[in-house]
Coordinates of C-alpha atoms and ligand atoms in Angstrom, one line a residue:
X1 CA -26.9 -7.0 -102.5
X2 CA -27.9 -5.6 -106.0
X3 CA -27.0 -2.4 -105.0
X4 CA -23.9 -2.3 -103.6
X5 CA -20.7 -1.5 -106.1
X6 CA -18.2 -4.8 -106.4
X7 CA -14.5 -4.6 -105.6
X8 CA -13.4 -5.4 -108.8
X9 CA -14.2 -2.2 -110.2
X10 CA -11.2 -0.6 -108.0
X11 CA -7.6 0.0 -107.7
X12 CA -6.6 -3.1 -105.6
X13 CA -5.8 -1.2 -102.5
X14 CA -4.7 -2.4 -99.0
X15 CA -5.8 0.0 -95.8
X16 CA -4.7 -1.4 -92.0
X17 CA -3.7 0.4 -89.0
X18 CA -2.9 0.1 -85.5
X19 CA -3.8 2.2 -82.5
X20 CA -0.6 3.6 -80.7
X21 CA -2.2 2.7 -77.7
X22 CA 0.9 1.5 -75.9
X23 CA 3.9 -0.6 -77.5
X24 CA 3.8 -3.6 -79.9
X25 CA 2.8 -6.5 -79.1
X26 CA 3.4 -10.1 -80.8
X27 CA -0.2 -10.4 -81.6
X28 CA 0.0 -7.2 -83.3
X29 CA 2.6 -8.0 -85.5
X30 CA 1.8 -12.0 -86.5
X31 CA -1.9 -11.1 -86.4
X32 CA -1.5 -8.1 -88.5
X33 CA 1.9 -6.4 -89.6
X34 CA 3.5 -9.8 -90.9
X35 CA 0.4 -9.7 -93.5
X36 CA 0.7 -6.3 -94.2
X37 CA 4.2 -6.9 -95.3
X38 CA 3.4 -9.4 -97.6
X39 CA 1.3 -7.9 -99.3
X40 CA 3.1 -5.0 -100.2
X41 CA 4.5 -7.3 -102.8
X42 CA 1.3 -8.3 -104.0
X43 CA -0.9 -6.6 -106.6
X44 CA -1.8 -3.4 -104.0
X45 CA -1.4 -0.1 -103.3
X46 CA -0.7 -0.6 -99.6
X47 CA -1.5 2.5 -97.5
X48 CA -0.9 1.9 -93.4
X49 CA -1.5 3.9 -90.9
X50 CA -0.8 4.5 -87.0
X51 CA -4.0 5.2 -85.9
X52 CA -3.9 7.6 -83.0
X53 CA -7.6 9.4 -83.6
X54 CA -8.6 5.8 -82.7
X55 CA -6.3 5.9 -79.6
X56 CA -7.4 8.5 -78.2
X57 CA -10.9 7.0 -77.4
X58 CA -9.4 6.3 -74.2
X59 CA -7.2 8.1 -72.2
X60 CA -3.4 8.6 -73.6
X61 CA -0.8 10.8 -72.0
X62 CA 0.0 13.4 -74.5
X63 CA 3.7 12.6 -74.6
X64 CA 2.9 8.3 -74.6
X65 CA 0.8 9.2 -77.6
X66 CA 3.4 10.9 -79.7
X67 CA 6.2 8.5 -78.3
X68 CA 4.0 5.5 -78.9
X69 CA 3.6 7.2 -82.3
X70 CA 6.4 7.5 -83.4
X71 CA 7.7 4.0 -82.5
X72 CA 4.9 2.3 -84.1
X73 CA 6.4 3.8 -87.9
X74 CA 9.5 2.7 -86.2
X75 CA 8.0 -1.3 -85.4
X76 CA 6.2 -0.8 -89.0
X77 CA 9.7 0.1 -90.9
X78 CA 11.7 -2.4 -89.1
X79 CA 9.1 -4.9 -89.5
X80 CA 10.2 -4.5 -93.0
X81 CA 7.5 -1.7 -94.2
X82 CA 9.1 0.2 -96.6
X83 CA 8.1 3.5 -97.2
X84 CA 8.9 3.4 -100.8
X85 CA 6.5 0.3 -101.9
X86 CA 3.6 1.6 -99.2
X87 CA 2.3 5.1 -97.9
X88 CA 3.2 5.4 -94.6
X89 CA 0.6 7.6 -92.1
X90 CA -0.2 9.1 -89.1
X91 CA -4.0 9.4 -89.1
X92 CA -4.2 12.8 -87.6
X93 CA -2.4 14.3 -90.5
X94 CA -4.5 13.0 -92.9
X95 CA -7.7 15.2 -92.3
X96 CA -10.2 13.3 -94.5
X97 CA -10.4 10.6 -92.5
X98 CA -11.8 12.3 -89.6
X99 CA -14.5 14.2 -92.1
X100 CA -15.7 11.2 -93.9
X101 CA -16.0 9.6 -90.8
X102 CA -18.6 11.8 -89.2
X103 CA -20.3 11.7 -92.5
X104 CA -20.6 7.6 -91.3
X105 CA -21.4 8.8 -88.0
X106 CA -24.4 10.2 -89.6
X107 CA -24.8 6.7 -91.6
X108 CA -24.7 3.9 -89.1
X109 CA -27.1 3.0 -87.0
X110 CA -27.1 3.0 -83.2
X111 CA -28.1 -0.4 -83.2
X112 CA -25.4 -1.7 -85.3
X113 CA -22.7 0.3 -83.0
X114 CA -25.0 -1.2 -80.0
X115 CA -23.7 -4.9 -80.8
X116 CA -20.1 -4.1 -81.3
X117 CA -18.2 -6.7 -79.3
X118 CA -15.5 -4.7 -78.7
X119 CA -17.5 -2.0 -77.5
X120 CA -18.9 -3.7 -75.2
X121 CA -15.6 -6.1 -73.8
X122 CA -14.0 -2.4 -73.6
X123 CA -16.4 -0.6 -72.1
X124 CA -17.8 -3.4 -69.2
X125 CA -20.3 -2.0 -67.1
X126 CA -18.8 1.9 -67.4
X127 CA -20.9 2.1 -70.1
X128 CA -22.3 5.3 -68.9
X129 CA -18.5 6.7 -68.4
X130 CA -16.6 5.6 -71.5
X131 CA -15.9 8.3 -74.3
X132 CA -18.4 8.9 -77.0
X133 CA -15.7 8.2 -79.4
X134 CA -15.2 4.9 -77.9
X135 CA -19.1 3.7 -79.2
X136 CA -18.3 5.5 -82.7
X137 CA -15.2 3.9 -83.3
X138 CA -16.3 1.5 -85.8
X139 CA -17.4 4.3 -88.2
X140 CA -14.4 6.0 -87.8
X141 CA -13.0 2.6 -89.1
X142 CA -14.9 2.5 -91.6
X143 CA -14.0 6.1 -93.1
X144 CA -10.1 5.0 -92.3
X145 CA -10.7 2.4 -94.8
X146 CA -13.1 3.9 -97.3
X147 CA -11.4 6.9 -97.8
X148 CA -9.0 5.3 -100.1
X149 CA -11.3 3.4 -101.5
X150 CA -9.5 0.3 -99.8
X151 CA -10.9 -3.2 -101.5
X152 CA -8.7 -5.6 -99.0
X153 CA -8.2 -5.3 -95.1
X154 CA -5.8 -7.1 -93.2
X155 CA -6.5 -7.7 -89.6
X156 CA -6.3 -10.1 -86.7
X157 CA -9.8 -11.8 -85.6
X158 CA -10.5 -9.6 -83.3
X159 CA -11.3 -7.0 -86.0
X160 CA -14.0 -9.1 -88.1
X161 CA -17.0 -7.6 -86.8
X162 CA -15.9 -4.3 -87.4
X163 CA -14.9 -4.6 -91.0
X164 CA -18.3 -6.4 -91.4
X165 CA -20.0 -3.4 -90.1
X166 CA -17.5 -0.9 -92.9
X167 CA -19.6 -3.0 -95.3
X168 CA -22.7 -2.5 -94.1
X169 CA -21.8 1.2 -93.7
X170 CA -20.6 1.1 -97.6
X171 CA -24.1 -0.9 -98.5
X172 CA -26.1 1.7 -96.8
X173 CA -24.2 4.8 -98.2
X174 CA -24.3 3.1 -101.4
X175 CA -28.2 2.5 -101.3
X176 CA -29.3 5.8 -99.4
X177 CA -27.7 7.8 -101.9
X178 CA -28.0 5.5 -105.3
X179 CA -24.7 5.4 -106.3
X180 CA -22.3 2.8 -106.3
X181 CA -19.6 4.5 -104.9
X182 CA -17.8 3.1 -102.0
X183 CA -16.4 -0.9 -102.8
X184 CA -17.5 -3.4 -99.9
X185 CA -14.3 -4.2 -98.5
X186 CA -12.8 -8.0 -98.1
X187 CA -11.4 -8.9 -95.0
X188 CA -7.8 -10.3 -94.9
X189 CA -7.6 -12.5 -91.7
X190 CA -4.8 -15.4 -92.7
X191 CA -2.4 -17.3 -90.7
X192 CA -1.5 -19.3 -87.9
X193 CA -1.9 -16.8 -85.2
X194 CA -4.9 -14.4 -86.2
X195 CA -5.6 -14.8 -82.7
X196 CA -2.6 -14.3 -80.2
X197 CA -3.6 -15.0 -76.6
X198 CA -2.4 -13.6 -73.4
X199 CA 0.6 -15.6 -72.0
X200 CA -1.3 -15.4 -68.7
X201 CA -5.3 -16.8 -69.6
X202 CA -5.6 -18.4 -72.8
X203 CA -9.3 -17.1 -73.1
X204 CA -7.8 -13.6 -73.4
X205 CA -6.6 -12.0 -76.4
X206 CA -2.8 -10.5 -76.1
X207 CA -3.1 -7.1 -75.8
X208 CA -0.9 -4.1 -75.3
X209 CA -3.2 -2.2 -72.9
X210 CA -3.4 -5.7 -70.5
X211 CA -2.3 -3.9 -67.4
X212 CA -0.3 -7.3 -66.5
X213 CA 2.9 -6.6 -68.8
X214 CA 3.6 -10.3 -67.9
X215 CA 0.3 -11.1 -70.5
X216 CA 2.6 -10.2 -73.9
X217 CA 5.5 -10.3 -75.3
X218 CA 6.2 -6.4 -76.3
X219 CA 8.6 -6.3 -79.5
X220 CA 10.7 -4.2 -77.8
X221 CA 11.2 -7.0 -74.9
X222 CA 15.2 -8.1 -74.9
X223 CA 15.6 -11.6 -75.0
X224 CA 15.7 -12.5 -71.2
X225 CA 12.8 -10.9 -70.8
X226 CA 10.8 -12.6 -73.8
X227 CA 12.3 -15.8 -72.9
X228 CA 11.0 -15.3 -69.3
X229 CA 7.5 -14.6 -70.5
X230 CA 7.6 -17.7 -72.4
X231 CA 8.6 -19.5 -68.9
X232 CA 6.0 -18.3 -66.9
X233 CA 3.2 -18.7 -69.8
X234 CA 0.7 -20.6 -68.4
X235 CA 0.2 -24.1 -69.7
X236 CA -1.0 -27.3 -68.7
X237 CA 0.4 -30.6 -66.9
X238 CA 0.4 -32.7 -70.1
X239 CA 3.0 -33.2 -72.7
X240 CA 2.2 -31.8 -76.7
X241 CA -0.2 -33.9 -78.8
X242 CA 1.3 -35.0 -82.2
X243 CA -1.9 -33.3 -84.0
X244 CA -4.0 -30.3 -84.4
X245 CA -6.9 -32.1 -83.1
X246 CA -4.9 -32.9 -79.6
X247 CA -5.0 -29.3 -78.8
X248 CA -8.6 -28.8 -78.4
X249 CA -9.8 -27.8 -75.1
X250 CA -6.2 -26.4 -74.1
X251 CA -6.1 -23.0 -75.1
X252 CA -2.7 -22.0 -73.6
X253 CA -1.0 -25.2 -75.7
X254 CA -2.4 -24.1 -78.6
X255 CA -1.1 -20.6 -78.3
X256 CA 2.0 -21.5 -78.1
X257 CA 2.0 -24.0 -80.8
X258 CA 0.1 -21.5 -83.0
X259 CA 3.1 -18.8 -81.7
X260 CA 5.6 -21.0 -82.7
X261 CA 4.0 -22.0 -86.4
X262 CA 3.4 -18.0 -87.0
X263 CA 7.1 -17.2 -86.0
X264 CA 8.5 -20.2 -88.1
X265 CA 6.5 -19.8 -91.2
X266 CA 5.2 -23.5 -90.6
X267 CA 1.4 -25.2 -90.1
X268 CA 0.4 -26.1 -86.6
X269 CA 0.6 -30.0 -87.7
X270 CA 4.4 -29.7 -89.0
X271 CA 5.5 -28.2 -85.4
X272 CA 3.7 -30.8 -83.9
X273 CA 5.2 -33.4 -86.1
X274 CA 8.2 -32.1 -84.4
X275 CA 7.2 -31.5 -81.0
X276 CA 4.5 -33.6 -80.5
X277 CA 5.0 -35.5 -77.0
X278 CA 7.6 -33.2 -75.5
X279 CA 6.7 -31.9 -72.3
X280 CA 6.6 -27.5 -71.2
X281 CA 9.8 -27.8 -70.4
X282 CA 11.3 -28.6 -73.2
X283 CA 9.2 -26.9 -75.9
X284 CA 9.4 -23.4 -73.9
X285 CA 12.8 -23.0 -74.6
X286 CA 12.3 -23.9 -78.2
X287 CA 10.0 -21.5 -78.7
X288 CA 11.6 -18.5 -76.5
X289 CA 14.8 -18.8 -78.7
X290 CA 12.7 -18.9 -81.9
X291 CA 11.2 -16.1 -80.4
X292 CA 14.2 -13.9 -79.8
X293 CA 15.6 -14.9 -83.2
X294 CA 12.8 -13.8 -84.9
X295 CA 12.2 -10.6 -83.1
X296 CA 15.8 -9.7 -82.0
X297 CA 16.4 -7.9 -85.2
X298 CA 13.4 -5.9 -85.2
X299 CA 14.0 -4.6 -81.5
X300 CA 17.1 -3.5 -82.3
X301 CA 16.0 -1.8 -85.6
X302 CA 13.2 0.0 -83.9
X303 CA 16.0 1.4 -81.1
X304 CA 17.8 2.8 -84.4
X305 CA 14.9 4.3 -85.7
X306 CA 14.2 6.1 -82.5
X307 CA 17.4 7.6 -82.3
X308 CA 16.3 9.7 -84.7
X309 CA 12.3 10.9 -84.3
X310 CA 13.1 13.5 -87.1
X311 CA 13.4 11.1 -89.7
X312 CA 10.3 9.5 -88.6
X313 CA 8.5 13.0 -88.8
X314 CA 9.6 13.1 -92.3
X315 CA 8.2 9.8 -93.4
X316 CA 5.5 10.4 -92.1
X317 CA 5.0 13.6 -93.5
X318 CA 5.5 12.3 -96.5
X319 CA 3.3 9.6 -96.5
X320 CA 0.4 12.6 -95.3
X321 CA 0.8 14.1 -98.8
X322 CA 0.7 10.8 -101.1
X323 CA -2.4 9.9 -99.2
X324 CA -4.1 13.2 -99.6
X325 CA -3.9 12.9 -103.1
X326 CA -6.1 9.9 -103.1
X327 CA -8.4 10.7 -99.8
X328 CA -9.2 14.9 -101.4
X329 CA -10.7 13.8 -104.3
X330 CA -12.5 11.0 -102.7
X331 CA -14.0 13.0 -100.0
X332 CA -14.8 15.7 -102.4
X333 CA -17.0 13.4 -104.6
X334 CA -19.1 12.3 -101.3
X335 CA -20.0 16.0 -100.3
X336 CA -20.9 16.1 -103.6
X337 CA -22.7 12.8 -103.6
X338 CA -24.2 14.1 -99.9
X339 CA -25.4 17.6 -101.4
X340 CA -22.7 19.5 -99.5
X341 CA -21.7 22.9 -101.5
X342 CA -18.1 23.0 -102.2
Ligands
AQP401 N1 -3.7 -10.7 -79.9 C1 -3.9 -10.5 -81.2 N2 -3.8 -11.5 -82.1 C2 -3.9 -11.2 -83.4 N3 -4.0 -10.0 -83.9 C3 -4.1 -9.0 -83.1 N4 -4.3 -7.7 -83.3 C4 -4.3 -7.0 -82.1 N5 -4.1 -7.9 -81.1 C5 -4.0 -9.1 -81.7 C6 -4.4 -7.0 -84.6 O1 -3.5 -5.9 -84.6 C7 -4.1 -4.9 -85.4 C8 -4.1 -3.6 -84.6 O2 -4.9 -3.7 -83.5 P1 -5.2 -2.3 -82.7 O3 -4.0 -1.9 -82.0 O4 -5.8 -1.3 -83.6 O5 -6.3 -2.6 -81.7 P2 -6.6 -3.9 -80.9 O6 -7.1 -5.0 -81.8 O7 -7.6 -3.4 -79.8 O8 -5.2 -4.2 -80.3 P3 -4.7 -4.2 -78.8 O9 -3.3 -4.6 -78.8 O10 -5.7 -5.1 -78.0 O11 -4.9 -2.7 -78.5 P4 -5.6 -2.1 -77.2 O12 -5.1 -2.8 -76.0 O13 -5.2 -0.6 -77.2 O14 -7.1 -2.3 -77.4 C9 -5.5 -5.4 -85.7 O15 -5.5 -5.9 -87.0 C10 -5.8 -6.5 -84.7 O16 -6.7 -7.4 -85.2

């Protein structure tokens, strides 16, 4: 559109968070936190944030929340997040998000939030029951990512619809008010495992509210337990193709294959070069002790973070102030841009 401002006229800037909904997950971190490492040694500023506004659309015990909290910026860190190359940020401390974001409420349209496909997987027939801040969600996402000015987000699949709505919600802004203000936002959705499955039903996304614990691998699994996971994942009775095309149609295969390639840094064709014709039982146990090599060190990280939670406050605190000084003056300019008085 004519009127909306291109990205190249902004800081490169990277904006991502997660909801600390409950623990880690694998999906989280191939779809998402491997990424955001990465490109904290690219050409951004890289802001990332625990995202517990967001988690609060649905229920969260008080002390889960600030557990869960706190051992996300622990999974984060010992991920390898440093806190020196990117700001680091509960989104509760950083009050602009919130503000901008009912400015967005008053932006988006009902009938955008209407067709949300998370909205409506999350919500199922309750609609009439779920929080209002459940539906408004996306624009809260939207003023998560906007607030800094973000130009590039990294996410899993899952989140594509919602970062295509933070551009329409930019566009809009943009137009309503003549100004070409807020940059419309890439998406960042690389990888072999954008989309990490539930161990149990390979038509269901891994997720760390499933109630069946069975469903996901938790980064804070030990190893029997992730390598029993792996051995109950649900497959099928035939042995691995030798190509990506062989995996079509068998959803549970091609998780684990796609697992595997995320983990080991290699295309789903070169593990199948490898694999290709081996049956479950052989490739689960492949994959469990890639698994626990891989994550092993970031479990036991995470337990040393969380020995000590003031630390953790401290970073975080921290990262509140570096990321005020670019969300103040950024909010500031769109009260001004809105007609507030200030
Ligand atoms: N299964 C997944 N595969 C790939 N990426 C995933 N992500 C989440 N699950 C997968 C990515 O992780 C980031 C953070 O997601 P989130 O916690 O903010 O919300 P979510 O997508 O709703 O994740 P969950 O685990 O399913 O949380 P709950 O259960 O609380 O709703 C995003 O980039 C997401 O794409």
């Amino acid at each position: 559109m004519s009127d909306t401002a291109p990205a190249s006229k902004f800081t490169p800037r990277v904006f991502s968070g997660i909801q600390p909904s409950g623990g880690l997950t694998l999906g989280n971190y191939l779809g998402a936190i491997k990424r955001f490492v990465s490109m904290q040694d690219e050409d951004f500023e890289t802001v990332y944030c625990m995202v517990d506004l967001h988690a609060i659309t649905v229920w969260q015990d008080p002390a889960d929340l600030r557990h869960n909290t706190r051992e996300l910026a622990a999974g984060f860190i010992a991920s390898g997040i440093s806190p020196d190359k990117s700001i680091l940020i509960n989104q509760s401390q950083v009050p602009e998000h919130a503000q901008l974001g009912w400015i967005f409420n008053c932006v988006a349209r009902m009938g955008w939030m209407g067709r949300m496909t998370q909205f409506k997987d999350k919500a199922g027939k309750n609609t009439e029951k779920v929080s209002l801040g459940l539906f408004g969600y996306p624009a809260l996402m939207a003023a998560d990512i906007l607030v800094y000015h973000a130009t590039h987000v990294p996410v899993g699949e899952d989140q594509k619809q919602h970062l295509e709505l933070t551009r329409d919600i930019a566009a809009k802004f943009n137009h309503d008010y003549g100004v070409d203000f807020f940059p419309i936002t890439e998406p960042v959705i690389e990888g072999a495992a954008t989309r990490v499955m539930s161990l149990r039903d390979g038509s269901k996304k891994m997720s760390k509210s499933d109630p069946s614990d069975a469903s996901r691998i938790n980064m804070t699994d030990d190893a029997d337990t992730i390598a029993k996971k792996i051995r109950k994942a649900k497959t099928d009775p035939d042995a691995l193709p030798s190509e990506a095309a062989g995996l079509e149609n068998r959803p549970e295969a091609r998780n684990l294959v796609n697992i595997y390639a995320a983990l080991n840094e290699q295309t789903v064709d070169q593990v199948l070069a490898d694999v290709g014709g081996q049956q479950f039982g052989t490739f689960k146990p492949q994959l469990a002790e890639l698994a626990v090599a891989k994550l092993a060190p970031i479990s036991s990280e995470m337990a040393r973070l969380m020995s000590d939670p003031a630390e953790i406050d401290r970073i975080l605190a921290k990262g509140a102030l570096q990321a005020r000084e670019i969300t103040a003056p950024i909010l500031k300019k769109t009260y001004d841009i809105v007609g507030m008085v200030s």
